[in-house]
Coordinates of C-alpha atoms and ligand atoms in Angstrom, one line a residue:
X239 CA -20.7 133.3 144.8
X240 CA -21.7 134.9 141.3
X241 CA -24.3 134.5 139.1
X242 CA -23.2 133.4 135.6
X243 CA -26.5 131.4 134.6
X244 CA -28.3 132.8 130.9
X245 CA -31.4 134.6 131.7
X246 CA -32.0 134.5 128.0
X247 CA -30.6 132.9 124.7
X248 CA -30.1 129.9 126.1
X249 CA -32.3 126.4 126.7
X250 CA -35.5 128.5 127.0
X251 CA -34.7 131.7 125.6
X252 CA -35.2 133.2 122.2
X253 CA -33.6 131.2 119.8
X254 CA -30.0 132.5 118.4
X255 CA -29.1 132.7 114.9
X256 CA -25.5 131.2 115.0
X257 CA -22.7 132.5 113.0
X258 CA -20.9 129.6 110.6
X259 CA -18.0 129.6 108.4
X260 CA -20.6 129.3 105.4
X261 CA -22.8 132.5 107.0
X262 CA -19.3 134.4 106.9
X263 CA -18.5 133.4 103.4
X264 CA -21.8 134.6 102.2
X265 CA -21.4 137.7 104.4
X266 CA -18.5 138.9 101.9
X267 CA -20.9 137.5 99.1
X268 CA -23.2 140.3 100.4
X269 CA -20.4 142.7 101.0
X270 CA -21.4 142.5 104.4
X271 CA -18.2 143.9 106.9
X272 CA -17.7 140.7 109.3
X273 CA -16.7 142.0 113.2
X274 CA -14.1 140.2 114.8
X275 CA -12.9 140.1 118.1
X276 CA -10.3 138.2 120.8
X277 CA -11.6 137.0 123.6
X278 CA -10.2 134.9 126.6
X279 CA -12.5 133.7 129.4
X280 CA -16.2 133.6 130.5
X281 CA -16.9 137.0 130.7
X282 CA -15.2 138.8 128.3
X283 CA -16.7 136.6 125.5
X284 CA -19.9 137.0 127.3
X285 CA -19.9 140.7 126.5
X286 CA -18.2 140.4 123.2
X287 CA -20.8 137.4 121.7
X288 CA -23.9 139.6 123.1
X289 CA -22.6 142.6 121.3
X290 CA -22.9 140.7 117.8
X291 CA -19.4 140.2 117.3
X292 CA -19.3 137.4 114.1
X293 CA -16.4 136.1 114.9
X294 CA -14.2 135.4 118.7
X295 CA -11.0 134.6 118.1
X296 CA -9.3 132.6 121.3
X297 CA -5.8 133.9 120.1
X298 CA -2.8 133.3 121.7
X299 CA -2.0 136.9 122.0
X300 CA -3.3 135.2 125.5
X301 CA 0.0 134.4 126.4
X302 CA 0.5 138.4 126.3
X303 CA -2.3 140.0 127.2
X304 CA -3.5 137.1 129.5
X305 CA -0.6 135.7 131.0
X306 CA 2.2 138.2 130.8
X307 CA 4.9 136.7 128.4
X308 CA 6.8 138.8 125.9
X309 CA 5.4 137.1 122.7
X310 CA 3.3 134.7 122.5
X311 CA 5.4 131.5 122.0
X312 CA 5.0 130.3 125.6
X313 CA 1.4 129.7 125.8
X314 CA 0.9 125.7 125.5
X315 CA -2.2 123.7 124.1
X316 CA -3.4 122.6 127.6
X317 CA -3.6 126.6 128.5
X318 CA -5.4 127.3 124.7
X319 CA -7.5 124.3 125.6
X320 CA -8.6 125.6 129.1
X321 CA -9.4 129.1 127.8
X322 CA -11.3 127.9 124.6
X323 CA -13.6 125.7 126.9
X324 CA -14.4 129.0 129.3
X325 CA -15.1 131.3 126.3
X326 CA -16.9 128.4 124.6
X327 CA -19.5 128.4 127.6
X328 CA -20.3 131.8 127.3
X329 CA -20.3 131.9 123.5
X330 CA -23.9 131.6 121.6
X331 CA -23.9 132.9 118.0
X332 CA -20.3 133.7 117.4
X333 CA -18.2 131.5 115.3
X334 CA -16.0 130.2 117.8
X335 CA -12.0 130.1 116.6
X336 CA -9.4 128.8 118.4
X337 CA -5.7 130.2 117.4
X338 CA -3.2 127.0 117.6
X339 CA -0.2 127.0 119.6
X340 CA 3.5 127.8 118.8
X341 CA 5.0 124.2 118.5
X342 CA 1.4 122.5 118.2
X343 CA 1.4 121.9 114.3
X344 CA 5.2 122.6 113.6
X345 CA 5.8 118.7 113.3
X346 CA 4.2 116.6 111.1
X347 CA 1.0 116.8 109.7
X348 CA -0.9 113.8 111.6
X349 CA 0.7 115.6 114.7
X350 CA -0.9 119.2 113.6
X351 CA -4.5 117.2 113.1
X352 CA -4.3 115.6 116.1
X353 CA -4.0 118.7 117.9
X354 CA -6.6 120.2 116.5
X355 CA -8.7 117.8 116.7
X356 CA -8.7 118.4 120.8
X357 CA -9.9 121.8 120.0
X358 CA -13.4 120.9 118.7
X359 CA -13.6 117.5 120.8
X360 CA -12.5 118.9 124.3
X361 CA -12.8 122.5 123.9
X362 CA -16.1 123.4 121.6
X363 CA -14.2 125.5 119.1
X364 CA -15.8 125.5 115.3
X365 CA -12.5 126.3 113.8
X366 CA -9.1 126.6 114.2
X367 CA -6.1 129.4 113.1
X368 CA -2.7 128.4 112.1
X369 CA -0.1 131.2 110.8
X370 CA 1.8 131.1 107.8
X371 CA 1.2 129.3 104.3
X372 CA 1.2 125.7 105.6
X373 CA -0.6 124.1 102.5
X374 CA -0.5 120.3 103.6
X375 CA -1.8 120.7 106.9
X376 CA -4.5 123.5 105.6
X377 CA -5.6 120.3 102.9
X378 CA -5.2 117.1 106.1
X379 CA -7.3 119.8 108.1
X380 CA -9.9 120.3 105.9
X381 CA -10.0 116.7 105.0
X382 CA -10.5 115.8 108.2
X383 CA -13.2 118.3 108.6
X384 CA -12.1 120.6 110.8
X385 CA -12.2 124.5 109.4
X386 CA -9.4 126.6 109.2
X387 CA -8.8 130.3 109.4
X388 CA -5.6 130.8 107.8
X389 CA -3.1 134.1 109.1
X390 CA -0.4 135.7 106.9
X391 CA 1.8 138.7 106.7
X392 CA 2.7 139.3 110.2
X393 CA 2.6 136.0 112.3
X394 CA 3.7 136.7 115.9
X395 CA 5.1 133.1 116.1
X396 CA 7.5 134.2 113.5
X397 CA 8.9 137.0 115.4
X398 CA 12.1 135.4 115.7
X399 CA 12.6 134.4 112.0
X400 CA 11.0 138.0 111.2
X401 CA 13.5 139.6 113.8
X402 CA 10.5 141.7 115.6
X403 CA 6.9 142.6 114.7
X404 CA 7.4 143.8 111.2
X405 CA 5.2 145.3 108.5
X406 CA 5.2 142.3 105.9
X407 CA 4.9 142.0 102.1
X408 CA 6.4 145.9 101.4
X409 CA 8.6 145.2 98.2
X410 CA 7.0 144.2 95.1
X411 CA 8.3 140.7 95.4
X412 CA 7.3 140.3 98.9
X413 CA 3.9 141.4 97.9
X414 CA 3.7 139.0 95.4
X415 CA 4.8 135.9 97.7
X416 CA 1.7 136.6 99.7
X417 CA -0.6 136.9 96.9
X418 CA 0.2 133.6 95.8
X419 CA 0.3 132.5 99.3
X420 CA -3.2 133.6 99.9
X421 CA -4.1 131.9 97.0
X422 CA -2.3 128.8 97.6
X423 CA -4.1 128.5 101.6
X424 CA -7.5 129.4 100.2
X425 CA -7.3 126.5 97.6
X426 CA -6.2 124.3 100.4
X427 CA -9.2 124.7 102.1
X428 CA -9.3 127.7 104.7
X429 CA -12.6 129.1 105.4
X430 CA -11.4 132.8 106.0
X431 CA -8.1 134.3 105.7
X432 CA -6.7 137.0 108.5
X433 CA -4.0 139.0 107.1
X434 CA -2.3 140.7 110.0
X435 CA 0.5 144.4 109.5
X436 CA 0.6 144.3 106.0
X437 CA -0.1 147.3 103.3
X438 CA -3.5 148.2 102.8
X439 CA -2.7 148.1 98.7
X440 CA -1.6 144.1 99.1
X441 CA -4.8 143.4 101.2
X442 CA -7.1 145.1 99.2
X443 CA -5.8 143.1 96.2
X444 CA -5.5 139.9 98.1
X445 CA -9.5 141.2 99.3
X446 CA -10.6 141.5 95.7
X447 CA -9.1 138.2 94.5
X448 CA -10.3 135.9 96.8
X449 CA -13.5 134.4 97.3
X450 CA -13.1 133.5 101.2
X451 CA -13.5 136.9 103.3
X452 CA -10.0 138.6 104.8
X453 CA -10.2 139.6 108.0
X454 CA -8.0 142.4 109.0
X455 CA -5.6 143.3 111.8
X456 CA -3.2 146.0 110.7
X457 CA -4.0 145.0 106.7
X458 CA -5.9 149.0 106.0
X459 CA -10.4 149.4 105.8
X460 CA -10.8 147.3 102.3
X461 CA -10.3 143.8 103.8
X462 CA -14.3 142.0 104.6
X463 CA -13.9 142.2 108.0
X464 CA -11.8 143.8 111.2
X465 CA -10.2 141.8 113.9
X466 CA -8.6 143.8 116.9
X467 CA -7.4 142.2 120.1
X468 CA -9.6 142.6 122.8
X469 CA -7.1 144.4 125.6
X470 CA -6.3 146.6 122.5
X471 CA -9.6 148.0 122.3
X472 CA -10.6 148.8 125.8
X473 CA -6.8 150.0 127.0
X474 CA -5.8 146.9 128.9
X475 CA -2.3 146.4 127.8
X476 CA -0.3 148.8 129.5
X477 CA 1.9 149.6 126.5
X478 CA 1.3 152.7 123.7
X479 CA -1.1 151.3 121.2
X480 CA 0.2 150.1 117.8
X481 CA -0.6 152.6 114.8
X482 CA -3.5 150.1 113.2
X483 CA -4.9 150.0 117.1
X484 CA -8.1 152.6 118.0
X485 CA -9.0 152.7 121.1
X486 CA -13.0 152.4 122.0
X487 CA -12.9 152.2 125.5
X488 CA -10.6 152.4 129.1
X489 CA -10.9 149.5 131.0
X490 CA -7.8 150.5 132.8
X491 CA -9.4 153.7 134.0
X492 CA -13.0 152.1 135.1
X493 CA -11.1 149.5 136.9
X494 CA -8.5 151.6 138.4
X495 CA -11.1 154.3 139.6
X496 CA -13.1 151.3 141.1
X497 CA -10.7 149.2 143.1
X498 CA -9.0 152.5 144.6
X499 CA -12.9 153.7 145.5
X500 CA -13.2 150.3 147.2
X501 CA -9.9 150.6 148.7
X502 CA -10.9 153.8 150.6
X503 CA -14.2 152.6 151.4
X504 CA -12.6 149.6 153.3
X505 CA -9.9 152.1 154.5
X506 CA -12.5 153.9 155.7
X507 CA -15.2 151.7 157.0
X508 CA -17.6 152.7 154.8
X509 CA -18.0 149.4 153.3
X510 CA -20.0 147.3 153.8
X511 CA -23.3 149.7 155.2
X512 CA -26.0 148.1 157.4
X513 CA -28.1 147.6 154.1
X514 CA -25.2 145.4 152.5
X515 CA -25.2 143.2 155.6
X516 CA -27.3 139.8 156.8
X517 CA -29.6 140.2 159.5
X518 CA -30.9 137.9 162.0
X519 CA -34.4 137.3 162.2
X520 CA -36.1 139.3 164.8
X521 CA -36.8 136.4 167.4
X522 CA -32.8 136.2 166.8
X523 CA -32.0 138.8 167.6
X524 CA -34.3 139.4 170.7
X525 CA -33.1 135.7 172.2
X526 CA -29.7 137.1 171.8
X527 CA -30.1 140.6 173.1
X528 CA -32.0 138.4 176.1
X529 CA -28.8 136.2 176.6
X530 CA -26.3 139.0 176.4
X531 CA -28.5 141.3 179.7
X532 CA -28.4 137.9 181.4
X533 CA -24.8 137.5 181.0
X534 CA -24.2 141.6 182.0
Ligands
KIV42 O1 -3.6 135.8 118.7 C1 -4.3 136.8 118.2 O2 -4.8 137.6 118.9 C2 -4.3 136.9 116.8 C3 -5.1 138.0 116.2 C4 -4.3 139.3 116.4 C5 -5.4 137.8 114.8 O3 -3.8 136.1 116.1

């Protein structure tokens, strides 16, 4: 048994000021820095919402940091659903984005909709991410009124084509293509743009040019908000931390001192004490005291 309920913020409590896709736009109007965050399951994005993160991202670094894969290409849209619908039950003012799947909007367009259209019926989400400059399915999504947050420069699902997790748009030219593919996904529709490992010169230009806000992983300080993976920040990934990663916390640590504590106390019977145990009622206990002298 655990207690999950809201003891405030929700029905009856005070009432939240939710975060939108307009509210973030008007955020960079106001050259106000927009907090981003991943987050996976119930209590995570329980933490991460009450902190007054803007915007939770349910990424599919999951597969990773979650579930244990390599990359991230292995993670399917019935596991992106499930998690999105936990973290959407814990999540009151953040915008809620769900990252689509490797595989779930590489076909056709009307595919790609569909898909994401089970992530704001079944799931709660108020926006989804796809990677790379997919213009037509960034114009049938917004059509079909579903936000996007578009993602360039470094797209995991790309590792493959990119042959590993490389710094993107360093040449000239290369910075140029993502200018004009910033451009070209903004114009399609997207709400907000996440530009993930590229130089902070390119997104601080591709910042200053457009009018949806950046959101930056890896992408340098000038972009109009920050977006770290959760595990990242609190040391849960059992790996170095990449160069655009800072620490703020060590989860590993906490949890590590705490289960080995608990360890020993079982160990050592010193858990549970008399205080962390039920007790029968005193007529109970007498009746039973009674029925064990009769029995000696
Ligand atoms: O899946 C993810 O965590 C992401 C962020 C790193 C932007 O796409």
């Amino acid at each position: 048994m655990s207690l999950t309920n809201f003891p405030a913020g929700g029905p009856s409590g005070p009432p939240v000021v939710k975060v939108t896709m307009p509210a973030l736009q008007e955020m960079k109007r106001q050259g106000k820095p927009i907090s981003s965050l991943t987050a996976y399951d119930y209590a995570t994005s329980r933490l991460v919402d009450e902190c007054g993160i803007d915007m939770i991202l349910v990424g599919d670094s999951l597969a990773q940091v979650v579930l244990g894969y390599d990359n991230t290409l292995a993670v399917t849209l019935n596991e992106m659903l499930h998690h999105t619908r936990a973290v959407r039950r814990a999540v009151r003012r953040a915008l809620l984005v769900a990252d689509m799947p490797f595989g779930s909007y590489h076909g056709t367009v009307a595919e790609g909709v569909g898909n994401a259209v089970r992530f704001l019926k079944e799931a709660g989400a108020e926006a989804v991410k796809i990677e790379g400059p997919r213009i037509d399915l960034v114009r049938a999504l917004t059509d079909a009124e579903i936000p996007v947050v578009g993602h360039l420069g470094l797209t995991p699902q790309s590792v493959h084509r990119m042959g590993g997790y490389r710094v993107q748009g360093k040449t000239a030219a290369a910075a140029d293509q993502l200018r004009a593919d910033a451009h070209a996904v903004a114009e399609a529709g997207a709400g907000v743009l996440v530009l993930e490992g590229v130089p902070r010169e390119v997104a601080a230009q591709i910042t200053a040019e457009l009018e949806i806000p950046t959101i930056g992983i890896g992408a340098g300080p000038d972009c109009d908000g920050q977006i770290l993976v959760f595990h990242d920040l609190v040391n849960l990934t059992f790996a170095p931390a990449a160069k655009f990663v800072r620490r703020y916390g060590d989860a590993a640590g906490l949890v590590r001192a705490a289960v080995e504590h608990y360890r020993e106390d079982v160990e050592h019977r010193a858990f549970p004490s008399d205080e962390e145990s039920y007790h029968l009622p005193a007529a109970a206990r007498e009746a039973l005291e009674q029925r064990k002298l009769r029995r000696a």
